[in-house]
XYZ file of C-alpha atoms in Angstrom:
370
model
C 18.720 -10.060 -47.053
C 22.384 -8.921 -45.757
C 20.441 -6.747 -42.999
C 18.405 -9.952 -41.837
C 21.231 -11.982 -41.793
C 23.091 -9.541 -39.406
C 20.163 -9.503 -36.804
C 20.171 -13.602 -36.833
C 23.982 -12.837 -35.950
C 23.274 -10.155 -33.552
C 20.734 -12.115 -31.932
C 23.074 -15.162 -31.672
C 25.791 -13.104 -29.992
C 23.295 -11.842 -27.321
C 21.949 -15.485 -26.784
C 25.544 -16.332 -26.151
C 26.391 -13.138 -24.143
C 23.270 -13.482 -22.178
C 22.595 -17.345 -21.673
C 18.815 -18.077 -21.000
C 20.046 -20.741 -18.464
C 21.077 -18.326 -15.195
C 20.674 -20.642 -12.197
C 22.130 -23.889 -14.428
C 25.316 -21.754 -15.215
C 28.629 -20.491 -12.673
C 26.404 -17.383 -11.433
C 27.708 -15.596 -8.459
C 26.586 -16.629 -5.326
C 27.435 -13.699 -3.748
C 24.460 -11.922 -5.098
C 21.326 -11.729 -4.471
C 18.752 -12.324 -7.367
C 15.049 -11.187 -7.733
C 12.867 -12.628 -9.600
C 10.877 -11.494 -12.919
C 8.271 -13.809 -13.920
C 7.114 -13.267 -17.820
C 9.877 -11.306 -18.946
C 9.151 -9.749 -21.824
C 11.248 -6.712 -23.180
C 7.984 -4.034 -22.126
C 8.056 -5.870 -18.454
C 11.770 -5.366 -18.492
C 11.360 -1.877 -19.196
C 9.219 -1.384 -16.488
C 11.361 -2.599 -14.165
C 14.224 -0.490 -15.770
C 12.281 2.695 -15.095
C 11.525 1.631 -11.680
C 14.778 1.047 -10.404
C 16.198 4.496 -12.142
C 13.616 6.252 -10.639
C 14.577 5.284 -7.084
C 11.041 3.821 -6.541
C 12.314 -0.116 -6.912
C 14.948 1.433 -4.355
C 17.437 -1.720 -4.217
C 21.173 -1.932 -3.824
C 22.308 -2.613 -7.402
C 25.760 -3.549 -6.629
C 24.213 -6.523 -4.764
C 21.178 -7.183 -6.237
C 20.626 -8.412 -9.901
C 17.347 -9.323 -11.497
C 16.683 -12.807 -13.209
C 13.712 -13.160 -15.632
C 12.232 -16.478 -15.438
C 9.560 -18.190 -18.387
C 8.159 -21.336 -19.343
C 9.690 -22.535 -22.840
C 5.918 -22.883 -24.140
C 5.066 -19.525 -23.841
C 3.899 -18.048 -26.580
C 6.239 -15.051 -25.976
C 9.536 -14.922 -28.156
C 11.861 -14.261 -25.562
C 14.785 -13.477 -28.287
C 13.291 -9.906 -27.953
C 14.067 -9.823 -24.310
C 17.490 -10.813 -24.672
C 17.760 -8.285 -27.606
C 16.184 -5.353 -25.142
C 18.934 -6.083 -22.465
C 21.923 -6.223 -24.896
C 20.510 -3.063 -26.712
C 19.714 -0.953 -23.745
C 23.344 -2.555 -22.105
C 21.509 -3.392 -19.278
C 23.930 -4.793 -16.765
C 22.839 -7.160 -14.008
C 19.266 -8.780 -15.939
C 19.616 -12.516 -16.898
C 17.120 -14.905 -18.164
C 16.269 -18.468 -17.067
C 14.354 -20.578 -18.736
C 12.234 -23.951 -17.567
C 11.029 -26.471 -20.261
C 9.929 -29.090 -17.464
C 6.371 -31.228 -18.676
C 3.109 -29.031 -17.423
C -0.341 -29.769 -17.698
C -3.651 -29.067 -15.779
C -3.328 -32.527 -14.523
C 0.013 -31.535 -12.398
C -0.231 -28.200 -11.229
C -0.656 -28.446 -7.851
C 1.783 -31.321 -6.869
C 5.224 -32.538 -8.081
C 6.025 -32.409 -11.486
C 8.592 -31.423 -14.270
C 9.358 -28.066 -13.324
C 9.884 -29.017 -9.713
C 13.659 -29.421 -9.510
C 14.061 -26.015 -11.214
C 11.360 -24.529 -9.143
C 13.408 -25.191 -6.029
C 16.731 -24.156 -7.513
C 14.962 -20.795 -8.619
C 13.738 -20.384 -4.723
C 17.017 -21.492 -3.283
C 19.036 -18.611 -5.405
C 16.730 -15.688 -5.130
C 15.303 -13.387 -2.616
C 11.991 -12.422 -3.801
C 9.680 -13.121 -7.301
C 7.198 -10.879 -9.159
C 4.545 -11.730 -11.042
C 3.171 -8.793 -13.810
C -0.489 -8.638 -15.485
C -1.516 -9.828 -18.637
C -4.526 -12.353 -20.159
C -6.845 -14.311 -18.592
C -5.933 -17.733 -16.581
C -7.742 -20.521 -18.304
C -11.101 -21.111 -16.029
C -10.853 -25.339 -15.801
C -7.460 -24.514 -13.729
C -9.847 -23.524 -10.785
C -12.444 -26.014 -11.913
C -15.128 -23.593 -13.780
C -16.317 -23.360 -17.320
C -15.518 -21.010 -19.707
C -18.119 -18.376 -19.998
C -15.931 -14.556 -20.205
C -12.520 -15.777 -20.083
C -9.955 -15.446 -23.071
C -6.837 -16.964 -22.609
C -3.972 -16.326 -24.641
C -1.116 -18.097 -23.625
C -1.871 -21.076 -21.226
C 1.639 -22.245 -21.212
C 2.313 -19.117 -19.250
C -0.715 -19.575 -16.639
C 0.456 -23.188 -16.231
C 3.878 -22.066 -15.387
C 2.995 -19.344 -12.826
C -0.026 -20.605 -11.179
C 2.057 -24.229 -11.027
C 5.348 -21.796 -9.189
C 3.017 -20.024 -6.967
C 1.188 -23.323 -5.489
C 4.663 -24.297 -4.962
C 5.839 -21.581 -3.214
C 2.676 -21.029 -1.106
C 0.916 -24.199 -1.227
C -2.661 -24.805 -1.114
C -6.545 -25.915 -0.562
C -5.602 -28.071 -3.811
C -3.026 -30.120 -2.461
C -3.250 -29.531 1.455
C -0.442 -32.153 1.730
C 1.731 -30.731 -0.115
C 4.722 -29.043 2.401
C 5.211 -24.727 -0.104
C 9.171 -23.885 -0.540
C 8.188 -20.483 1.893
C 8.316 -23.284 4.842
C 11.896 -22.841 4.100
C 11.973 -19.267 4.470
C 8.949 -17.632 5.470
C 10.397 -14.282 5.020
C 10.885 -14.670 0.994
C 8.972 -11.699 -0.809
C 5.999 -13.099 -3.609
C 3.938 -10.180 -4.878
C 2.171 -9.581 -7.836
C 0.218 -6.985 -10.067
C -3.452 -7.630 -11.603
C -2.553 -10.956 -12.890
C -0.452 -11.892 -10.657
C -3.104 -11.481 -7.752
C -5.256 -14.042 -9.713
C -2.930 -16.082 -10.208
C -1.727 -16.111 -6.114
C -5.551 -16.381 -5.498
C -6.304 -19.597 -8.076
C -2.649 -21.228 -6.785
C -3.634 -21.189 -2.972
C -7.142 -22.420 -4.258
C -8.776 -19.906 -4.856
C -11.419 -18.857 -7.748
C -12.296 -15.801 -10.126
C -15.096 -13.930 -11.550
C -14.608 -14.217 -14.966
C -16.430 -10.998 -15.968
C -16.657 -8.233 -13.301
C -19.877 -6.454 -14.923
C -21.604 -9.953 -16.181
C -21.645 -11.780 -12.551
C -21.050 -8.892 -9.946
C -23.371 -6.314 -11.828
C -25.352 -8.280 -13.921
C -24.717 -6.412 -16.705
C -23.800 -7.842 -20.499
C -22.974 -4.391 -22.405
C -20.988 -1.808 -23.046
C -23.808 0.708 -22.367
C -25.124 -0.853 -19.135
C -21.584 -1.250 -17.789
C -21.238 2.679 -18.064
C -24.135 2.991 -15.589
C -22.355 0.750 -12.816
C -20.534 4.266 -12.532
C -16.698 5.392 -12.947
C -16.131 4.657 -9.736
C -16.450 0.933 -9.862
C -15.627 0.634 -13.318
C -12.100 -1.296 -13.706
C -11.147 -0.209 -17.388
C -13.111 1.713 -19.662
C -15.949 0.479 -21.441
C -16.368 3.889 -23.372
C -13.877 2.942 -26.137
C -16.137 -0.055 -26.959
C -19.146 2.505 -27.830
C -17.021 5.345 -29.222
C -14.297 5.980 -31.945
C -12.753 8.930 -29.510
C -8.593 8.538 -30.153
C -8.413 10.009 -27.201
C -10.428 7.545 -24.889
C -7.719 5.257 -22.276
C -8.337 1.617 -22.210
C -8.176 1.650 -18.431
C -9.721 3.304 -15.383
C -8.711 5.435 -12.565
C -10.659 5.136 -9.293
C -9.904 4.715 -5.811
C -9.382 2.258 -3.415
C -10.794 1.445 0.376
C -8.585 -0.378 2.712
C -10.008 -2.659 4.913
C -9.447 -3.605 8.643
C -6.521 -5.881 7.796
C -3.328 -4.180 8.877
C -1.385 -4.712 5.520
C -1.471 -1.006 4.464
C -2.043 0.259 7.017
C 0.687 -0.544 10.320
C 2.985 -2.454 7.599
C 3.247 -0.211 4.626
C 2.216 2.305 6.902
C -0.595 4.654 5.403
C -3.713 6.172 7.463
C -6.406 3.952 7.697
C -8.952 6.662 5.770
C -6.687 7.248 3.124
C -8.877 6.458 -0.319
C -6.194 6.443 -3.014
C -6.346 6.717 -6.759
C -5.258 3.802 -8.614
C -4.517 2.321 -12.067
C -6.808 -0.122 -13.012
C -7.239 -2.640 -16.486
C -8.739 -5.833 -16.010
C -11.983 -7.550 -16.292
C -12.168 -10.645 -13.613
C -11.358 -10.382 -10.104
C -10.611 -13.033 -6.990
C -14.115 -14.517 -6.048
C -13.408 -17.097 -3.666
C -10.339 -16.466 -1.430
C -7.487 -18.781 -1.485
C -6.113 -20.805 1.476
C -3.731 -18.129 3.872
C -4.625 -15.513 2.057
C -7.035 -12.297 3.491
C -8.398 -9.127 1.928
C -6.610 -6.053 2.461
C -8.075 -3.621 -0.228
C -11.309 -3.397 -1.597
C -12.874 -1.038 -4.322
C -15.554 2.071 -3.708
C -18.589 -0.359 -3.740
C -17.042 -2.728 -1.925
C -17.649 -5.977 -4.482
C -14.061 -6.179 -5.917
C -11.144 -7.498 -4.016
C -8.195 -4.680 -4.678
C -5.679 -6.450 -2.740
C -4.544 -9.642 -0.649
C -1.864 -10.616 2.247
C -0.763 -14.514 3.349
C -1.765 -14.840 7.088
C 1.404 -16.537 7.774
C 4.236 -15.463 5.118
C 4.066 -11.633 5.775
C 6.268 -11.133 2.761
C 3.524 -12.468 0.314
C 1.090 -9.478 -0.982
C -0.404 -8.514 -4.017
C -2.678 -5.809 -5.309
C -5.389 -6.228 -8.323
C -4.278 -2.807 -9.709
C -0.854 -1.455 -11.299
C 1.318 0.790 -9.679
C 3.978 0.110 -11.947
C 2.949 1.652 -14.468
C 5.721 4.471 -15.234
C 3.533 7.195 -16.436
C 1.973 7.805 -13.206
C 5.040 9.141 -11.254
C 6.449 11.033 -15.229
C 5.597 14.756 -14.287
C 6.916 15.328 -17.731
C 4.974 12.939 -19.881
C 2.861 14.808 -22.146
C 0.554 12.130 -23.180
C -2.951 13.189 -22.461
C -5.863 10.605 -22.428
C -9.535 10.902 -20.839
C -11.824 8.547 -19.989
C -15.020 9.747 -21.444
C -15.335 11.266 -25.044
C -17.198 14.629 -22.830
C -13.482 15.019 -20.251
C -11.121 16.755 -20.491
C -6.980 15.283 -21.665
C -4.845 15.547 -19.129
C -2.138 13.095 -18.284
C -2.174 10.050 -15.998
C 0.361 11.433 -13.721
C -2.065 14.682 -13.025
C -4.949 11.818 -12.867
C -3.222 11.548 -9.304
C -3.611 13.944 -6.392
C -1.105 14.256 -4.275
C -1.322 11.887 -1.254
C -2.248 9.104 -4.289
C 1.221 9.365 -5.715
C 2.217 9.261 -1.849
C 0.512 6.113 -1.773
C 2.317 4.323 -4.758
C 5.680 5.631 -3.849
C 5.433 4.377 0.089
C 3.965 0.763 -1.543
C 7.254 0.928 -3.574
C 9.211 1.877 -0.546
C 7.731 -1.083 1.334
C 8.511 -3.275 -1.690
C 12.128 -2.469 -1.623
C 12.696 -2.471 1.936
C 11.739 -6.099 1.678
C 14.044 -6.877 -0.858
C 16.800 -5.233 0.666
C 16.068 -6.965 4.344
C 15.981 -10.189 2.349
C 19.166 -9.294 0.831
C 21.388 -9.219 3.870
């Protein structure tokens, strides 16, 4: 009882020390502030690792992070603001927005507006991390292979994005980035989809049901690794050893994204971190294709025609085990492979790859920043 009662105190201090209000409170103006969208402690780690790694390579005297969250998310963002007092992590706030959502409002004016704009008009750049499924009647489809966990969440972020960017759902409607085209939105797995269904867009809902035709575990295994997008072993075997996800590689296409802007050759074929199940169907309004996978049938990445600061990738390349040499965690994708770790998964010019994406990332930022 006595120990519970100090972590209800503890917790209290750190709501107090670390006010869940940022942009509403006497923040300093003199810093620039990027934005974390969902952040949950393991997101917050993530972004811990990347900056002390040099691969989120951002001025830290002059650049602070804010995480940003919808009050109906199912997330219990006490744990957050437990992570950051507990790892004394100096220069992470939180915000958080309690304005009215609903599927009705999403792509117009509503009750997160006002704090929408005041979150644009303080910050420099947002991201936008991976996690469920984005409920299907948001892009105006039926649920047949979603599963949506936390539509509070999807609300929040697909609402922010439209927004920011605008869209075929509201042509009318004049995005925040009008105001500064140059302001960085990118995203990981999720938070492609959820650029692609704000702008207008629409997903497959199952990758191996409506690109491959294929409704089991056993006849997604015979699409082939190489256009597999997690791992469909562990549903057919009892391995401990099996990942969840996939590693394959990637195609660029003849967009210019990765290759004149973040400046990679145009043959390069790169390994990649993939985990997810749906994929961008239909592209949204600005946006165009800039990676694709081996086959050709999934969309790996997107760029905004006219905000060359908005990008996103369907895969995960922050994911902190593939640039930890030392990591000894071993995994394999079939129950036949071999263990190695997901750091050696990569060859050499793949980690290349990540870290110049990173580099591009932060050089962003930083040009934002000034």
């Amino acid at each position: 009882m006595k120990k519970a009662s100090l972590s209800l105190i503890f917790l209290l201090i750190a709501a107090l020390l670390y006010p869940q209000d940022f942009f509403r409170g006497d923040f300093d103006r003199s810093k620039s502030y990027v934005i974390l969208m969902n952040p949950t402690a393991g997101n917050l780690e993530v972004v811990d690792f990347l900056v002390k790694n040099g691969l989120l390579n951002v001025d830290q005297s002059a650049i602070d992070f804010v995480g940003v969250y919808h009050t109906s998310q199912e997330y219990d963002f006490s744990k957050s603001l437990e992570y950051i007092k507990t790892n004394q992590m100096e220069g992470y706030y939180l915000h958080g927005v309690s304005g009215e959502l609903s599927e009705e409002n999403l792509f117009r004016e509503n009750g997160c507006t006002d704090d929408f704009r005041v979150i644009f008009e303080n910050s420099v750049g947002v991201f936008f991390f991976g996690g469920a499924d984005i409920p299907p009647s948001v892009y105006g489809e039926k649920n047949l292979y979603s599963s949506t966990t936390d539509p509070g969440r999807h609300y929040f972020e697909v609402s922010f994005q439209f927004h920011l960017l605008g869209g075929s759902s509201n042509p009318s409607f004049t995005p925040l980035l009008e105001e500064d085209p140059g302001y960085m939105v990118t995203g990981f797995c999720l938070g492609m989809q959820t650029m692609n269904v704000a702008t207008g867009g629409s997903l497959y809902q199952d990758i191996p049901a409506q690109i491959y035709d294929s409704h089991d575990a056993e006849s997604n295994l015979k699409i082939g690794r190489s256009n597999l997008h997690r791992n469909y072993w562990q549903n057919i075997s009892d391995d401990k050893g099996l990942m969840g996800f996939n590693m394959h590689r990637i195609q660029f296409t003849d967009n210019q994204f990765f290759t004149k802007t973040v400046k990679l050759p145009k043959k390069l074929k790169p390994v990649i971190f993939s985990s997810h199940h749906q994929s961008v169907k239909d592209v949204g309004a600005g946006l165009e294709v800039t990676a694709l996978s081996p086959d050709g049938k999934v969309i790996e990445g997107l760029v905004h025609k006219k905000y060359s600061h908005v990008f996103s990738v369907q895969f995960h390349p922050e994911v902190p085990n593939l640039y930890e040499e030392m990591n000894d965690v071993k995994l394999k994708f079939s129950p036949d492979d071999a263990l190695e770790t997901i750091h050696n998964m990569l060859d050499r010019k793949s980690l290349k790859f990540h870290r110049q994406y990173w580099a591009h990332i932060s050089s962003v930022i930083e040009a934002q920043s000034k």
